[in-house]
Amino acid sequence: MAENRTLRKLTAVLSADVKGYSTLMGDDEEYTINTITAYRKIFAGVVEKNQGRVVDSPGDNILADFSSALDAVTSAIEIQAALGTRNGKLPKNRQMFFRIGINLGDIIHKDGRIYGEGVNIAARIESLADPGGISISGDVYNQVKNKVAHNFEYMGAHAVKNIAEPVRIYRIDLKREDAGKTIQAPASEPTSFLKIFKSYLTSKKAVLPAFDTTGLKIQQEASKPEPDTDAIEKMITCDPSLTSHVLRIANSAYYKGINKVSTVRAAIVRLGSQEVANIAILVTQKRPFQSKDPYINKVMQKLWRHSVGCAVSAQWIANRSGLKTLAQEAFTAGLLHDIGKLLILTATDEIKRTGTIKQMPSGDLLEEVMDKYHTIYGYALLRSWNLPDHYCGIARDHHKADLKKNNDLMMMVRLANITTNSMGIGLKGAEPCVLVVTPEADYFELSEVDMAELEIKLENAKVFS
């Protein structure tokens, strides 16, 4: 019965995973499974020898706990040495490199498993480790810095999701032996990137994404009880790129009729003013979402897809909830809610292009900066564009936990954001969620069938093509 008790105690947690595991599996599944099985045995043997315990090992992940931080670090060093020797005997495309992260914290022990923020921090530290390397938290470093015959390199303080204080992280230098020596990270490391980034945004050199007002003006006209078709036509024909998009969509397989549409006026009649307004704002706002840097461009395209998904979802929620007068504003609010992330990506692209930083920050660091600062910068950017206050407020407040539930437009965007993220339409992988039990779905009294219809709407959305 003692095994079922819930205990809290100071524990060193070792978290490990394989860098590029999915690629290895895709290349040769059977070989990869045999290799990781052999490597797990090495892990387990070393952990047990050093008084530790393997708690879990799903997929390519391994989680172990120790009563001593020194035992955890000793195990990690021995494991990387053993695996390094094994890797040396394999072809380069078959070598398997583990990243190891170690944290020391107050951990919950229950039914043979471990829980708590200390475990989450260990996993986060692991994701920042080099393939074949070891990273440790500041608390672990304080315990082992004079007891391990290796150098330590300070990698700065990193923000960790749902943890109030940044976590100090150190990398163990496995190549050099000089107990107790700590090397400060070079100027281009994560802590200084944020400083450079903030300095750039407050300087006169900052290049901000531009806002094309055409789409918004068309949307405002289309939202009127009796839209002026002549005015909408004139605004579209003044933009050759927008004209070609409207005509192309009007003649697409989804919309085309018996006769081919050859004028903007005929396209408006066929598509309807609301659909034309959606097309206009999508076309005009997509222009800043591009970069010559392959990595930044890839992230921008994912961000654009998420933004469009939120726009489509928010508009659908407005119509389904009987709030059709907010449908067009919901579309725009959904499209712009994460605009702060575009600003961060644009600024990063520019400071890299001008040589202010020598190399692109890691994907993890860029993700951290976007998560932490996109609401602040999104609000400031929309204010600089002189957009209506409700759009600015949504960009700033859409993640607030204590939001007052009397803002229909805000709740539409929040539900749209949750829905798209749950389907994997965003910067991260799918974040599973039972949508119907969320406060946002309850706010609009949407049923399980309603939410399923929204998911189908997103899966079939023509705006993604």
Short mmCIF file of N, CA, C and O in Angstrom, two decimals, residues 190-300:
data_model
loop_
_atom_site.label_atom_id
_atom_site.label_comp_id
_atom_site.label_asym_id
_atom_site.label_seq_id
_atom_site.Cartn_x
_atom_site.Cartn_y
_atom_site.Cartn_z
N PRO A 190 21.77 33.25 -26.03
CA PRO A 190 20.38 33.64 -25.86
C PRO A 190 20.11 34.90 -25.06
O PRO A 190 19.28 35.70 -25.43
N THR A 191 20.84 35.10 -23.91
CA THR A 191 20.52 36.25 -23.08
C THR A 191 20.73 37.56 -23.84
O THR A 191 19.98 38.51 -23.67
N SER A 192 21.76 37.64 -24.69
CA SER A 192 22.03 38.88 -25.38
C SER A 192 21.15 39.06 -26.61
O SER A 192 20.94 40.18 -27.04
N PHE A 193 20.66 37.96 -27.19
CA PHE A 193 19.76 38.10 -28.34
C PHE A 193 18.54 38.92 -27.95
O PHE A 193 18.10 39.81 -28.70
N LEU A 194 17.95 38.62 -26.80
CA LEU A 194 16.77 39.34 -26.37
C LEU A 194 17.08 40.82 -26.17
O LEU A 194 16.27 41.69 -26.52
N LYS A 195 18.25 41.11 -25.63
CA LYS A 195 18.65 42.50 -25.43
C LYS A 195 18.79 43.22 -26.77
O LYS A 195 18.32 44.35 -26.95
N ILE A 196 19.45 42.55 -27.74
CA ILE A 196 19.61 43.13 -29.08
C ILE A 196 18.26 43.34 -29.74
O ILE A 196 17.99 44.37 -30.35
N PHE A 197 17.40 42.35 -29.60
CA PHE A 197 16.06 42.40 -30.20
C PHE A 197 15.25 43.59 -29.66
O PHE A 197 14.66 44.36 -30.43
N LYS A 198 15.24 43.73 -28.33
CA LYS A 198 14.49 44.83 -27.73
C LYS A 198 15.08 46.18 -28.12
O LYS A 198 14.34 47.15 -28.39
N SER A 199 16.40 46.26 -28.17
CA SER A 199 17.06 47.50 -28.55
C SER A 199 16.70 47.89 -29.98
O SER A 199 16.45 49.05 -30.28
N TYR A 200 16.66 46.90 -30.85
CA TYR A 200 16.32 47.17 -32.26
C TYR A 200 14.90 47.73 -32.38
O TYR A 200 14.65 48.71 -33.10
N LEU A 201 13.95 47.12 -31.68
CA LEU A 201 12.55 47.53 -31.81
C LEU A 201 12.30 48.95 -31.28
O LEU A 201 11.35 49.60 -31.69
N THR A 202 13.15 49.40 -30.37
CA THR A 202 12.97 50.75 -29.83
C THR A 202 13.84 51.78 -30.55
O THR A 202 13.82 52.95 -30.20
N SER A 203 14.58 51.34 -31.57
CA SER A 203 15.45 52.26 -32.30
C SER A 203 14.74 52.82 -33.54
O SER A 203 13.71 52.31 -33.97
N LYS A 204 15.33 53.84 -34.11
CA LYS A 204 14.78 54.43 -35.32
C LYS A 204 15.02 53.55 -36.55
O LYS A 204 14.44 53.77 -37.61
N LYS A 205 15.88 52.55 -36.41
CA LYS A 205 16.19 51.65 -37.52
C LYS A 205 15.12 50.58 -37.71
O LYS A 205 15.11 49.90 -38.73
N ALA A 206 14.24 50.43 -36.73
CA ALA A 206 13.26 49.34 -36.77
C ALA A 206 12.37 49.44 -38.00
O ALA A 206 11.80 50.49 -38.29
N VAL A 207 12.26 48.32 -38.72
CA VAL A 207 11.39 48.23 -39.89
C VAL A 207 10.17 47.41 -39.47
O VAL A 207 10.27 46.21 -39.22
N LEU A 208 9.01 48.07 -39.38
CA LEU A 208 7.80 47.40 -38.94
C LEU A 208 6.99 46.89 -40.12
O LEU A 208 7.03 47.47 -41.21
N PRO A 209 6.28 45.76 -39.94
CA PRO A 209 5.40 45.30 -41.01
C PRO A 209 4.39 46.39 -41.37
O PRO A 209 3.88 47.09 -40.50
N ALA A 210 4.14 46.55 -42.67
CA ALA A 210 3.21 47.59 -43.13
C ALA A 210 1.78 47.05 -43.14
O ALA A 210 1.55 45.86 -43.29
N PHE A 211 0.84 47.96 -42.95
CA PHE A 211 -0.57 47.57 -42.99
C PHE A 211 -1.22 48.16 -44.23
O PHE A 211 -1.16 49.37 -44.46
N ASP A 212 -1.80 47.30 -45.05
CA ASP A 212 -2.52 47.73 -46.25
C ASP A 212 -3.98 47.94 -45.87
O ASP A 212 -4.68 46.99 -45.48
N THR A 213 -4.45 49.16 -45.97
CA THR A 213 -5.80 49.49 -45.51
C THR A 213 -6.90 49.05 -46.46
O THR A 213 -8.08 49.09 -46.12
N THR A 214 -6.53 48.63 -47.68
CA THR A 214 -7.55 48.29 -48.69
C THR A 214 -8.51 47.22 -48.19
O THR A 214 -9.74 47.37 -48.28
N GLY A 215 -7.95 46.13 -47.67
CA GLY A 215 -8.80 45.03 -47.21
C GLY A 215 -9.75 45.46 -46.11
O GLY A 215 -10.92 45.07 -46.09
N LEU A 216 -9.25 46.27 -45.17
CA LEU A 216 -10.10 46.72 -44.06
C LEU A 216 -11.22 47.63 -44.56
O LEU A 216 -12.36 47.54 -44.10
N LYS A 217 -10.91 48.48 -45.53
CA LYS A 217 -11.94 49.38 -46.08
C LYS A 217 -13.03 48.58 -46.80
O LYS A 217 -14.22 48.88 -46.68
N ILE A 218 -12.61 47.55 -47.53
CA ILE A 218 -13.59 46.69 -48.21
C ILE A 218 -14.43 45.95 -47.19
O ILE A 218 -15.65 45.83 -47.34
N GLN A 219 -13.80 45.49 -46.14
CA GLN A 219 -14.54 44.79 -45.09
C GLN A 219 -15.56 45.71 -44.43
O GLN A 219 -16.71 45.32 -44.19
N GLN A 220 -15.17 46.94 -44.15
CA GLN A 220 -16.09 47.89 -43.51
C GLN A 220 -17.29 48.17 -44.41
O GLN A 220 -18.42 48.29 -43.93
N GLU A 221 -17.04 48.26 -45.70
CA GLU A 221 -18.14 48.50 -46.64
C GLU A 221 -19.05 47.27 -46.73
O GLU A 221 -20.27 47.39 -46.73
N ALA A 222 -18.44 46.08 -46.78
CA ALA A 222 -19.22 44.85 -46.88
C ALA A 222 -20.05 44.58 -45.65
O ALA A 222 -21.05 43.86 -45.71
N SER A 223 -19.67 45.15 -44.51
CA SER A 223 -20.39 44.93 -43.25
C SER A 223 -21.65 45.77 -43.14
O SER A 223 -22.49 45.53 -42.26
N LYS A 224 -21.82 46.73 -44.02
CA LYS A 224 -23.00 47.59 -43.96
C LYS A 224 -24.24 46.81 -44.38
O LYS A 224 -24.15 45.86 -45.16
N PRO A 225 -25.42 47.21 -43.87
CA PRO A 225 -26.67 46.52 -44.26
C PRO A 225 -26.87 46.49 -45.77
O PRO A 225 -27.37 45.50 -46.32
N GLU A 226 -26.48 47.57 -46.46
CA GLU A 226 -26.60 47.62 -47.92
C GLU A 226 -25.25 48.07 -48.50
O GLU A 226 -25.02 49.26 -48.76
N PRO A 227 -24.33 47.12 -48.71
CA PRO A 227 -22.99 47.46 -49.22
C PRO A 227 -23.05 48.14 -50.58
O PRO A 227 -23.91 47.81 -51.41
N ASP A 228 -22.15 49.06 -50.80
CA ASP A 228 -22.05 49.76 -52.09
C ASP A 228 -21.12 48.94 -53.00
O ASP A 228 -19.91 48.98 -52.87
N THR A 229 -21.73 48.22 -53.92
CA THR A 229 -20.96 47.35 -54.82
C THR A 229 -19.99 48.17 -55.67
O THR A 229 -18.86 47.73 -55.94
N ASP A 230 -20.40 49.35 -56.09
CA ASP A 230 -19.52 50.20 -56.90
C ASP A 230 -18.25 50.55 -56.13
O ASP A 230 -17.14 50.54 -56.69
N ALA A 231 -18.41 50.90 -54.84
CA ALA A 231 -17.26 51.27 -54.02
C ALA A 231 -16.31 50.08 -53.84
O ALA A 231 -15.09 50.23 -53.91
N ILE A 232 -16.89 48.90 -53.60
CA ILE A 232 -16.06 47.70 -53.41
C ILE A 232 -15.31 47.39 -54.70
O ILE A 232 -14.11 47.09 -54.68
N GLU A 233 -16.02 47.47 -55.83
CA GLU A 233 -15.39 47.19 -57.12
C GLU A 233 -14.22 48.15 -57.38
O GLU A 233 -13.15 47.73 -57.83
N LYS A 234 -14.42 49.41 -57.08
CA LYS A 234 -13.39 50.41 -57.33
C LYS A 234 -12.14 50.14 -56.49
O LYS A 234 -11.01 50.24 -56.97
N MET A 235 -12.35 49.78 -55.21
CA MET A 235 -11.21 49.50 -54.34
C MET A 235 -10.43 48.27 -54.80
O MET A 235 -9.20 48.23 -54.73
N ILE A 236 -11.14 47.28 -55.30
CA ILE A 236 -10.47 46.07 -55.77
C ILE A 236 -9.68 46.33 -57.05
O ILE A 236 -8.52 45.92 -57.18
N THR A 237 -10.30 47.02 -57.99
CA THR A 237 -9.64 47.23 -59.29
C THR A 237 -8.43 48.16 -59.20
O THR A 237 -7.62 48.19 -60.12
N CYS A 238 -8.31 48.89 -58.10
CA CYS A 238 -7.12 49.74 -57.91
C CYS A 238 -5.89 48.91 -57.53
O CYS A 238 -4.78 49.43 -57.50
N ASP A 239 -6.11 47.65 -57.21
CA ASP A 239 -5.01 46.76 -56.79
C ASP A 239 -4.96 45.57 -57.76
O ASP A 239 -5.77 44.65 -57.66
N PRO A 240 -4.02 45.55 -58.72
CA PRO A 240 -3.95 44.47 -59.71
C PRO A 240 -3.84 43.08 -59.10
O PRO A 240 -4.46 42.13 -59.58
N SER A 241 -3.03 42.96 -58.03
CA SER A 241 -2.87 41.66 -57.39
C SER A 241 -4.17 41.17 -56.77
O SER A 241 -4.56 40.00 -56.92
N LEU A 242 -4.88 42.08 -56.12
CA LEU A 242 -6.15 41.73 -55.50
C LEU A 242 -7.18 41.38 -56.57
O LEU A 242 -7.96 40.42 -56.43
N THR A 243 -7.19 42.13 -57.65
CA THR A 243 -8.11 41.85 -58.76
C THR A 243 -7.92 40.43 -59.29
O THR A 243 -8.88 39.69 -59.50
N SER A 244 -6.66 40.06 -59.52
CA SER A 244 -6.38 38.73 -60.07
C SER A 244 -6.81 37.63 -59.11
O SER A 244 -7.32 36.58 -59.53
N HIS A 245 -6.63 37.85 -57.81
CA HIS A 245 -7.04 36.85 -56.82
C HIS A 245 -8.56 36.68 -56.80
O HIS A 245 -9.07 35.56 -56.75
N VAL A 246 -9.28 37.78 -56.82
CA VAL A 246 -10.74 37.72 -56.79
C VAL A 246 -11.26 36.98 -58.02
O VAL A 246 -12.14 36.11 -57.93
N LEU A 247 -10.73 37.30 -59.19
CA LEU A 247 -11.16 36.64 -60.43
C LEU A 247 -10.78 35.16 -60.42
O LEU A 247 -11.57 34.31 -60.87
N ARG A 248 -9.60 34.85 -59.93
CA ARG A 248 -9.18 33.45 -59.90
C ARG A 248 -10.08 32.62 -59.01
O ARG A 248 -10.50 31.52 -59.38
N ILE A 249 -10.41 33.14 -57.83
CA ILE A 249 -11.27 32.40 -56.91
C ILE A 249 -12.69 32.29 -57.45
O ILE A 249 -13.34 31.24 -57.32
N ALA A 250 -13.19 33.35 -58.09
CA ALA A 250 -14.54 33.31 -58.66
C ALA A 250 -14.65 32.25 -59.76
O ALA A 250 -15.74 31.70 -59.99
N ASN A 251 -13.53 31.94 -60.42
CA ASN A 251 -13.53 30.94 -61.50
C ASN A 251 -12.96 29.59 -61.06
O ASN A 251 -12.74 28.71 -61.89
N SER A 252 -12.71 29.44 -59.76
CA SER A 252 -12.17 28.19 -59.25
C SER A 252 -13.23 27.09 -59.30
O SER A 252 -14.43 27.35 -59.46
N ALA A 253 -12.80 25.86 -59.16
CA ALA A 253 -13.72 24.72 -59.23
C ALA A 253 -14.83 24.82 -58.19
O ALA A 253 -15.95 24.36 -58.42
N TYR A 254 -14.53 25.42 -57.05
CA TYR A 254 -15.52 25.50 -55.98
C TYR A 254 -16.65 26.48 -56.30
O TYR A 254 -17.79 26.25 -55.93
N TYR A 255 -16.32 27.58 -56.98
CA TYR A 255 -17.31 28.64 -57.21
C TYR A 255 -17.80 28.75 -58.65
O TYR A 255 -18.81 29.41 -58.91
N LYS A 256 -17.07 28.20 -59.61
CA LYS A 256 -17.36 28.52 -61.01
C LYS A 256 -18.76 28.09 -61.43
O LYS A 256 -19.30 27.09 -60.96
N GLY A 257 -19.36 28.89 -62.32
CA GLY A 257 -20.68 28.59 -62.85
C GLY A 257 -20.57 28.15 -64.30
O GLY A 257 -19.53 27.66 -64.76
N ILE A 258 -21.63 28.36 -65.05
CA ILE A 258 -21.63 27.96 -66.47
C ILE A 258 -20.70 28.85 -67.27
O ILE A 258 -19.93 28.39 -68.11
N ASN A 259 -20.77 30.16 -66.99
CA ASN A 259 -19.95 31.12 -67.72
C ASN A 259 -18.76 31.58 -66.90
O ASN A 259 -18.85 31.70 -65.67
N LYS A 260 -17.66 31.86 -67.57
CA LYS A 260 -16.46 32.33 -66.90
C LYS A 260 -16.62 33.79 -66.50
O LYS A 260 -17.10 34.62 -67.27
N VAL A 261 -16.23 34.11 -65.26
CA VAL A 261 -16.30 35.48 -64.76
C VAL A 261 -15.08 36.25 -65.27
O VAL A 261 -13.95 35.80 -65.12
N SER A 262 -15.33 37.40 -65.87
CA SER A 262 -14.21 38.18 -66.43
C SER A 262 -14.12 39.59 -65.87
O SER A 262 -13.19 40.33 -66.20
N THR A 263 -15.06 39.98 -65.01
CA THR A 263 -15.03 41.32 -64.41
C THR A 263 -15.14 41.21 -62.89
O THR A 263 -15.72 40.24 -62.36
N VAL A 264 -14.61 42.20 -62.20
CA VAL A 264 -14.68 42.23 -60.75
C VAL A 264 -16.13 42.32 -60.27
O VAL A 264 -16.53 41.65 -59.31
N ARG A 265 -16.94 43.10 -60.97
CA ARG A 265 -18.35 43.24 -60.58
C ARG A 265 -19.06 41.89 -60.63
O ARG A 265 -19.80 41.52 -59.71
N ALA A 266 -18.80 41.12 -61.70
CA ALA A 266 -19.43 39.81 -61.82
C ALA A 266 -18.92 38.87 -60.72
O ALA A 266 -19.67 38.04 -60.19
N ALA A 267 -17.65 39.02 -60.34
CA ALA A 267 -17.09 38.20 -59.27
C ALA A 267 -17.76 38.52 -57.94
O ALA A 267 -18.04 37.62 -57.14
N ILE A 268 -18.01 39.80 -57.69
CA ILE A 268 -18.68 40.21 -56.45
C ILE A 268 -20.07 39.60 -56.38
O ILE A 268 -20.52 39.12 -55.33
N VAL A 269 -20.78 39.62 -57.52
CA VAL A 269 -22.13 39.04 -57.57
C VAL A 269 -22.07 37.54 -57.28
O VAL A 269 -22.89 37.01 -56.52
N ARG A 270 -21.10 36.87 -57.87
CA ARG A 270 -21.01 35.42 -57.70
C ARG A 270 -20.57 35.04 -56.28
O ARG A 270 -21.14 34.12 -55.67
N LEU A 271 -19.58 35.71 -55.77
CA LEU A 271 -19.02 35.35 -54.47
C LEU A 271 -19.80 35.93 -53.29
O LEU A 271 -19.81 35.35 -52.20
N GLY A 272 -20.38 37.10 -53.49
CA GLY A 272 -21.01 37.81 -52.39
C GLY A 272 -20.03 38.78 -51.76
O GLY A 272 -18.82 38.52 -51.74
N SER A 273 -20.52 39.89 -51.26
CA SER A 273 -19.65 40.93 -50.76
C SER A 273 -18.85 40.47 -49.54
O SER A 273 -17.68 40.86 -49.35
N GLN A 274 -19.42 39.61 -48.68
CA GLN A 274 -18.70 39.17 -47.49
C GLN A 274 -17.51 38.30 -47.86
O GLN A 274 -16.41 38.46 -47.32
N GLU A 275 -17.70 37.38 -48.81
CA GLU A 275 -16.60 36.53 -49.24
C GLU A 275 -15.51 37.34 -49.92
O GLU A 275 -14.32 37.10 -49.72
N VAL A 276 -15.92 38.33 -50.71
CA VAL A 276 -14.95 39.20 -51.37
C VAL A 276 -14.14 39.98 -50.33
O VAL A 276 -12.93 40.17 -50.46
N ALA A 277 -14.82 40.42 -49.27
CA ALA A 277 -14.13 41.15 -48.19
C ALA A 277 -13.10 40.25 -47.52
O ALA A 277 -11.98 40.68 -47.21
N ASN A 278 -13.46 38.98 -47.30
CA ASN A 278 -12.51 38.03 -46.72
C ASN A 278 -11.28 37.86 -47.61
O ASN A 278 -10.14 37.87 -47.14
N ILE A 279 -11.54 37.69 -48.91
CA ILE A 279 -10.44 37.53 -49.87
C ILE A 279 -9.53 38.75 -49.84
O ILE A 279 -8.30 38.64 -49.83
N ALA A 280 -10.15 39.93 -49.82
CA ALA A 280 -9.38 41.18 -49.86
C ALA A 280 -8.46 41.32 -48.66
O ALA A 280 -7.28 41.66 -48.79
N ILE A 281 -8.98 41.03 -47.48
CA ILE A 281 -8.14 41.22 -46.30
C ILE A 281 -7.08 40.13 -46.19
O ILE A 281 -5.96 40.38 -45.73
N LEU A 282 -7.39 38.93 -46.70
CA LEU A 282 -6.38 37.87 -46.73
C LEU A 282 -5.25 38.21 -47.68
O LEU A 282 -4.07 38.08 -47.33
N VAL A 283 -5.59 38.67 -48.88
CA VAL A 283 -4.57 38.98 -49.88
C VAL A 283 -3.68 40.12 -49.42
O VAL A 283 -2.45 40.07 -49.51
N THR A 284 -4.29 41.17 -48.87
CA THR A 284 -3.49 42.34 -48.49
C THR A 284 -2.65 42.10 -47.25
O THR A 284 -1.55 42.64 -47.12
N GLN A 285 -3.14 41.26 -46.33
CA GLN A 285 -2.38 41.03 -45.10
C GLN A 285 -1.34 39.92 -45.23
O GLN A 285 -0.44 39.82 -44.39
N LYS A 286 -1.42 39.10 -46.27
CA LYS A 286 -0.44 38.02 -46.43
C LYS A 286 0.92 38.55 -46.89
O LYS A 286 1.96 37.91 -46.66
N ARG A 287 0.95 39.71 -47.51
CA ARG A 287 2.18 40.21 -48.14
C ARG A 287 3.37 40.29 -47.19
O ARG A 287 4.50 39.97 -47.58
N PRO A 288 3.19 40.71 -45.93
CA PRO A 288 4.37 40.79 -45.04
C PRO A 288 4.88 39.43 -44.56
O PRO A 288 5.95 39.35 -43.97
N PHE A 289 4.09 38.36 -44.78
CA PHE A 289 4.46 37.04 -44.26
C PHE A 289 5.42 36.32 -45.20
O PHE A 289 5.14 35.23 -45.70
N GLN A 290 6.56 36.91 -45.46
CA GLN A 290 7.55 36.27 -46.32
C GLN A 290 8.95 36.76 -45.97
O GLN A 290 9.14 37.90 -45.56
N SER A 291 9.91 35.87 -46.14
CA SER A 291 11.30 36.19 -45.82
C SER A 291 12.21 35.39 -46.75
O SER A 291 11.86 34.30 -47.19
N LYS A 292 13.39 35.94 -47.01
CA LYS A 292 14.37 35.22 -47.81
C LYS A 292 15.11 34.17 -46.98
O LYS A 292 15.74 33.27 -47.53
N ASP A 293 15.04 34.32 -45.66
CA ASP A 293 15.65 33.31 -44.79
C ASP A 293 14.73 32.09 -44.74
O ASP A 293 13.56 32.21 -44.36
N PRO A 294 15.22 30.90 -45.11
CA PRO A 294 14.35 29.72 -45.19
C PRO A 294 13.64 29.38 -43.88
O PRO A 294 12.46 29.06 -43.89
N TYR A 295 14.38 29.49 -42.77
CA TYR A 295 13.76 29.13 -41.50
C TYR A 295 12.68 30.13 -41.10
O TYR A 295 11.56 29.73 -40.74
N ILE A 296 13.00 31.42 -41.16
CA ILE A 296 12.02 32.45 -40.81
C ILE A 296 10.80 32.34 -41.72
O ILE A 296 9.65 32.46 -41.26
N ASN A 297 11.03 32.12 -43.00
CA ASN A 297 9.92 32.02 -43.95
C ASN A 297 9.01 30.83 -43.60
O ASN A 297 7.79 30.93 -43.69
N LYS A 298 9.62 29.71 -43.20
CA LYS A 298 8.83 28.54 -42.83
C LYS A 298 7.95 28.84 -41.62
O LYS A 298 6.77 28.47 -41.59
N VAL A 299 8.52 29.51 -40.63
CA VAL A 299 7.73 29.86 -39.43
C VAL A 299 6.62 30.85 -39.80
O VAL A 299 5.50 30.74 -39.31
N MET A 300 6.95 31.81 -40.67
CA MET A 300 5.94 32.78 -41.10
C MET A 300 4.76 32.09 -41.80
O MET A 300 3.60 32.48 -41.60
#
